[in-house]
Short mmCIF file of C-alpha atoms in Angstrom, two decimals:
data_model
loop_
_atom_site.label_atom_id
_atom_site.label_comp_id
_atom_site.label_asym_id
_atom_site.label_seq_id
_atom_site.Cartn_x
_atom_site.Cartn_y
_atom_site.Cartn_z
CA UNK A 293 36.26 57.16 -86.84
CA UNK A 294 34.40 58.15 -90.17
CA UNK A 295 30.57 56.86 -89.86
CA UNK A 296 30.37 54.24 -92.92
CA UNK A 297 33.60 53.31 -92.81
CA UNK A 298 34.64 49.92 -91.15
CA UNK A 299 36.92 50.65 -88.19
CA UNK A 300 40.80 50.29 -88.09
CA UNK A 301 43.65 50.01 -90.40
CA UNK A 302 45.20 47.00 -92.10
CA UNK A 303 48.30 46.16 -89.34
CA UNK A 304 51.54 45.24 -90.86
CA UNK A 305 51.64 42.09 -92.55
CA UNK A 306 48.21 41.65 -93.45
CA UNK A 307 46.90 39.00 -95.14
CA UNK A 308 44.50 39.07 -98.24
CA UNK A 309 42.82 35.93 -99.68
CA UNK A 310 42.98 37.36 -102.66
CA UNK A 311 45.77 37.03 -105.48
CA UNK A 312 47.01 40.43 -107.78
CA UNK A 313 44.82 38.85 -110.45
CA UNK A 314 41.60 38.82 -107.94
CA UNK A 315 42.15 42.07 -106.48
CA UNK A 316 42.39 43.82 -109.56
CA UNK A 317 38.91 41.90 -110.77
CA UNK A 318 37.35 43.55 -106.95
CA UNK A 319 38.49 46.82 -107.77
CA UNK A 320 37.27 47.18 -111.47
CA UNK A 321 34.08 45.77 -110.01
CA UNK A 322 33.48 47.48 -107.12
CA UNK A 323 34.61 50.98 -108.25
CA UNK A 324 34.06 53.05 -110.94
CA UNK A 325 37.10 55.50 -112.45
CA UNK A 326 36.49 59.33 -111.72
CA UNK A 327 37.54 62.75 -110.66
CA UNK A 328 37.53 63.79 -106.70
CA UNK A 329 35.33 66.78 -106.31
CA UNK A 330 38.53 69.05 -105.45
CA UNK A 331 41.23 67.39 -107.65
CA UNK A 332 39.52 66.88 -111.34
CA UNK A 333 43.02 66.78 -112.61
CA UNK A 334 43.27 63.33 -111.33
CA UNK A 335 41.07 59.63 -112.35
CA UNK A 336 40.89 57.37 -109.45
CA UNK A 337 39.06 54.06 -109.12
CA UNK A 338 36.83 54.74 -106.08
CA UNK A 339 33.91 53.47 -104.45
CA UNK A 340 30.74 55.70 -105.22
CA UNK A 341 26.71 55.38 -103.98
CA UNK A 342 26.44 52.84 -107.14
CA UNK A 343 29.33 49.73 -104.93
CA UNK A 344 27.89 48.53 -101.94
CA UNK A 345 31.51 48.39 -100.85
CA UNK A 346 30.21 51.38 -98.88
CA UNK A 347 28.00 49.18 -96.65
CA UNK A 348 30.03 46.02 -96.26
CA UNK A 349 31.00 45.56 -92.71
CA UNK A 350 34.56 44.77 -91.19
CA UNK A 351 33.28 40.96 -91.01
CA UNK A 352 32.10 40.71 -94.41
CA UNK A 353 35.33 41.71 -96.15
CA UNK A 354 37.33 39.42 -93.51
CA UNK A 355 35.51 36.86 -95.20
CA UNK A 356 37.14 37.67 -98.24
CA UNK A 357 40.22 38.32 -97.07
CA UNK A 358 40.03 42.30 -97.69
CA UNK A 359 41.17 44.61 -95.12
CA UNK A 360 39.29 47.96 -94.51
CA UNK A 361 39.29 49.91 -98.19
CA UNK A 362 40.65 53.05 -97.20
CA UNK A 363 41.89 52.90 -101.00
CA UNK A 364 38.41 53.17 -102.35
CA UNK A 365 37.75 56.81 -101.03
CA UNK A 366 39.24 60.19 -101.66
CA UNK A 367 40.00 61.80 -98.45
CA UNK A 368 39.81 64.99 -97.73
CA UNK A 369 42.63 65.71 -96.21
CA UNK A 370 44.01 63.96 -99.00
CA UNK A 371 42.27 66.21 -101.30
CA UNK A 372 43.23 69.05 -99.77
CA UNK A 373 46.84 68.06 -99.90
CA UNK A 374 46.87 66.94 -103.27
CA UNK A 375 45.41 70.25 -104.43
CA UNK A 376 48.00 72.22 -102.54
CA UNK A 377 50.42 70.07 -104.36
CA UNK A 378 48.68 70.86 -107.43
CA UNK A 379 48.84 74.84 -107.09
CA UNK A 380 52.19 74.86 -105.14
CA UNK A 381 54.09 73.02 -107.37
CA UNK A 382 57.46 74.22 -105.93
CA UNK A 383 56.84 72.23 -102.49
CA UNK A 384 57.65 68.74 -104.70
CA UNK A 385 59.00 70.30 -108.16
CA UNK A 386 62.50 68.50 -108.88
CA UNK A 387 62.35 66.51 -105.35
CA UNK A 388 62.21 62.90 -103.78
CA UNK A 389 58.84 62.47 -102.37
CA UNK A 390 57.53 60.09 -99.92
CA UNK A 391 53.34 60.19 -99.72
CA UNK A 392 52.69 58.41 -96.62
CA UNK A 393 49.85 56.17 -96.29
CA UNK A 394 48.75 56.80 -99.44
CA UNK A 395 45.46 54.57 -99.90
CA UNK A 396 44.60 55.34 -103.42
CA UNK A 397 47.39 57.24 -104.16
CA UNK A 398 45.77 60.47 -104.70
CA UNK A 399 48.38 62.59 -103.75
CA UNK A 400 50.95 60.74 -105.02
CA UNK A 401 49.80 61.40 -108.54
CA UNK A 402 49.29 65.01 -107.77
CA UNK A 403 53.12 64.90 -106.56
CA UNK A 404 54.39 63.44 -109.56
CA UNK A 405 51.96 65.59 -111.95
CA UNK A 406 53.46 68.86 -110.16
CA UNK A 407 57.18 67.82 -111.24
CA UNK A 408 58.96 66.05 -108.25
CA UNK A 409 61.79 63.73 -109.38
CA UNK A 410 60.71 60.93 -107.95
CA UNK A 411 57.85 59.73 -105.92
CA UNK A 412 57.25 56.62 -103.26
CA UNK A 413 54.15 56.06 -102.32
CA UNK A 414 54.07 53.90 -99.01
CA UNK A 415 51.14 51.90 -97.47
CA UNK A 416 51.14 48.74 -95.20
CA UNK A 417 47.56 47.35 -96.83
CA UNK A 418 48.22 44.97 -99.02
CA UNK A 419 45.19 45.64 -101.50
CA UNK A 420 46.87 49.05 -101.96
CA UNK A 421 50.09 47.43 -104.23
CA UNK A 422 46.83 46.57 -106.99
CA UNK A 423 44.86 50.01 -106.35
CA UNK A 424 47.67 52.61 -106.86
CA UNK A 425 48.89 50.66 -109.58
CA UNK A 426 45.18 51.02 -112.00
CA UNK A 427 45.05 54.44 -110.79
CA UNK A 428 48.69 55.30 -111.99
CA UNK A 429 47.78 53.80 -115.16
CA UNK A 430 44.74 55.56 -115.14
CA UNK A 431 47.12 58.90 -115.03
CA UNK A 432 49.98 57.72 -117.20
CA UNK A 433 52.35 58.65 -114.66
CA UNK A 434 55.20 56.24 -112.70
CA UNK A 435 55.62 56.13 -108.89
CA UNK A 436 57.24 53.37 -107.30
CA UNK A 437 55.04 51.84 -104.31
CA UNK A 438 55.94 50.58 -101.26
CA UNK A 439 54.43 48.27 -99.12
CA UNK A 440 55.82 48.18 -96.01
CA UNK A 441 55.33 50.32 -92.51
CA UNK A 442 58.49 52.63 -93.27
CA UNK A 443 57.84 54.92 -89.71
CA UNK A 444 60.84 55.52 -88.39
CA UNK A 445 63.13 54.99 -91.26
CA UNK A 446 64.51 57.54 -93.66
CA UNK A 447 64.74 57.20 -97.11
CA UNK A 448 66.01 60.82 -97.79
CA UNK A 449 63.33 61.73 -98.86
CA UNK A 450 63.07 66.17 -99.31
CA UNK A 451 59.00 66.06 -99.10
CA UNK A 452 56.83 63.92 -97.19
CA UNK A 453 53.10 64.04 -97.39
CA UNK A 454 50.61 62.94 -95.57
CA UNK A 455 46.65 62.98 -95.58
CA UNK A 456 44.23 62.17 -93.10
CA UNK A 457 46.75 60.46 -90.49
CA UNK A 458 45.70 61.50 -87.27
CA UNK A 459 42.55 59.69 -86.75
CA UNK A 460 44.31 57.12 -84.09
CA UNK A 461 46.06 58.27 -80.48
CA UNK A 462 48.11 55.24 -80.82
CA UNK A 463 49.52 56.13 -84.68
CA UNK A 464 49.24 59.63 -83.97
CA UNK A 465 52.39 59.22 -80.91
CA UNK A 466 54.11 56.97 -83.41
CA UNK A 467 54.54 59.73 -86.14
CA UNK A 468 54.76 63.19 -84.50
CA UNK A 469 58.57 61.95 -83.01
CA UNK A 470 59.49 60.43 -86.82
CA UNK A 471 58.17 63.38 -88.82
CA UNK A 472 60.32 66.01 -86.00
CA UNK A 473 63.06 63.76 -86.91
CA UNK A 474 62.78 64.05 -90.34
CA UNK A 475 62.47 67.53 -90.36
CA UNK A 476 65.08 68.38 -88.19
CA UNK A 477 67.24 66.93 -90.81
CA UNK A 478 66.01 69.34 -93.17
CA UNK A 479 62.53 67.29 -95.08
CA UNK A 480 59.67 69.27 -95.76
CA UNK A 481 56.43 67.40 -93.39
CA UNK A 482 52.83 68.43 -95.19
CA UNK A 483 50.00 67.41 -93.59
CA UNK A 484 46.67 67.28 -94.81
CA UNK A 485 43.88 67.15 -92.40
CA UNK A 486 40.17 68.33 -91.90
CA UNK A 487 39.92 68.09 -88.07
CA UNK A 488 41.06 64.92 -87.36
CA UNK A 489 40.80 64.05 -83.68
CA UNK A 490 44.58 63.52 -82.89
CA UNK A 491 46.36 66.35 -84.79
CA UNK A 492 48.86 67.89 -82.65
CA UNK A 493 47.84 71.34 -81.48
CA UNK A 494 51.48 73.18 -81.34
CA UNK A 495 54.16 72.60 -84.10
CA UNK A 496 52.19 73.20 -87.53
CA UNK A 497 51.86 76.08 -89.71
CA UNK A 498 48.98 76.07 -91.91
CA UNK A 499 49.73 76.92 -95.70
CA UNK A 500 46.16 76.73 -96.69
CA UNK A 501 42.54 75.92 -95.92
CA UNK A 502 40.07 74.36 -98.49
CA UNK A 503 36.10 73.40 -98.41
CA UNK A 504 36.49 69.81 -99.95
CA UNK A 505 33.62 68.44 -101.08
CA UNK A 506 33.18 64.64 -99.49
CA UNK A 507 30.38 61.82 -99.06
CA UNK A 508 27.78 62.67 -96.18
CA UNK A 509 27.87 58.82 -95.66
CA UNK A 510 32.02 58.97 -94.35
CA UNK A 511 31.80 61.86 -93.21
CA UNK A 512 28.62 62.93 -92.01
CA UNK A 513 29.07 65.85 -94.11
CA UNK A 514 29.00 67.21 -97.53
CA UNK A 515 31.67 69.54 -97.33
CA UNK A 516 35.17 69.27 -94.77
CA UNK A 517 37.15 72.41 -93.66
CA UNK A 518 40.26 71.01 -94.65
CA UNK A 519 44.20 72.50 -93.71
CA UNK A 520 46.91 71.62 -95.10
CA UNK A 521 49.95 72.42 -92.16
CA UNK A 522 53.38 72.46 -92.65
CA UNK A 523 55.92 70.86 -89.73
CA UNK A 524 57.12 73.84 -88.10
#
């Protein structure tokens, strides 16, 4: 797990304390709007050296009802996707998109802004409903979100991204059977992923490799050697 970064994911049917109203008041306060270092096309409210969100521990946002903010950061496998996305644009152009855990929805946005038809944006924490919302409107762009933990079910969707997933054994065995279904059907799987311990080691094909620029204090780093694979 990322140093900084309180540990685990929100589970399925979290629960936040806090009301739409609330959450949006967190987020404008505890985030300020601007570019990720790789995708300047995009404005996202994240979490910079200025929010002490960065130092609050897993206890002090249970007080307040707020699960871990993976929606405050811009990944870099997310990044790296989102850029692919971004110079590719005939991976999503004209096609129904799913962007899998999508946090802040970073590469959503990128998906839409590259021409696909139509783009979900999925993510099982809560908080995530409010975040993707200000940062859509923040892009004047539309993507429908939803919140629920859609493994294993098919929407029929053509694309499916995904950034920074493989950080967990556990969710790692959940996805690598759904995504082989999915593609044996004929979707296209991206991953995006900068070394993450659990990505599998047979199956991909990479597509590209990028030097994303993160935060030393997630990462441990200032820059990530980030791939984005394709399913094979």
């Amino acid at each position: 797990m990322e140093r900084g970064l309180p540990h685990g994911r929100a589970q399925p049917g979290a629960v936040t304390n806090l009301t739409p109203k609330s959450a949006k008041k967190f987020i404008l306060d505890n985030t300020a709007l601007m570019a990720p270092p790789h995708v300047p096309e995009v404005l996202l409210h994240l979490a910079d050296e200025a929010h002490d969100l960065w130092l609050r521990t897993e206890e002090e946002l249970a007080e307040i009802g707020l699960p871990p903010p993976f929606w405050a950061f811009a990944w870099a496998g997310g990044q790296g996707l989102a850029r692919y996305v971004l110079d590719h644009p005939g991976t999503v152009r004209g096609k129904r998109v799913l962007d899998f855990a999508s946090g802040s929805g970073l590469v959503a946005i990128a998906a839409i802004k590259a021409g696909a038809a139509e783009v979900i944006a999925a993510d099982i924490d809560p908080f995530c409903a409010t975040a993707i919302a200000l940062n859509l409107e923040a892009n004047a762009v539309v993507v429908e979100f939803l919140g629920a933990d859609c493994v294993g079910s098919d929407g029929g969707w053509d694309v499916v991204l995904a950034g920074d997933v493989f950080y967990d054994k556990a969710f790692a065995e959940r996805l690598m059977p759904w995504f082989a279904g999915l593609r044996a059907r004929g979707a296209d799987i991206l991953v995006g992923d900068p070394g993450r311990a659990y990505l599998p080691r047979t199956g991909l094909q990479s597509l590209a490799v990028y030097e994303v620029p993160v935060t030393r204090v997630l990462e441990d780093a200032e820059v990530k050697r980030t791939t984005v694979w394709r399913l094979a």
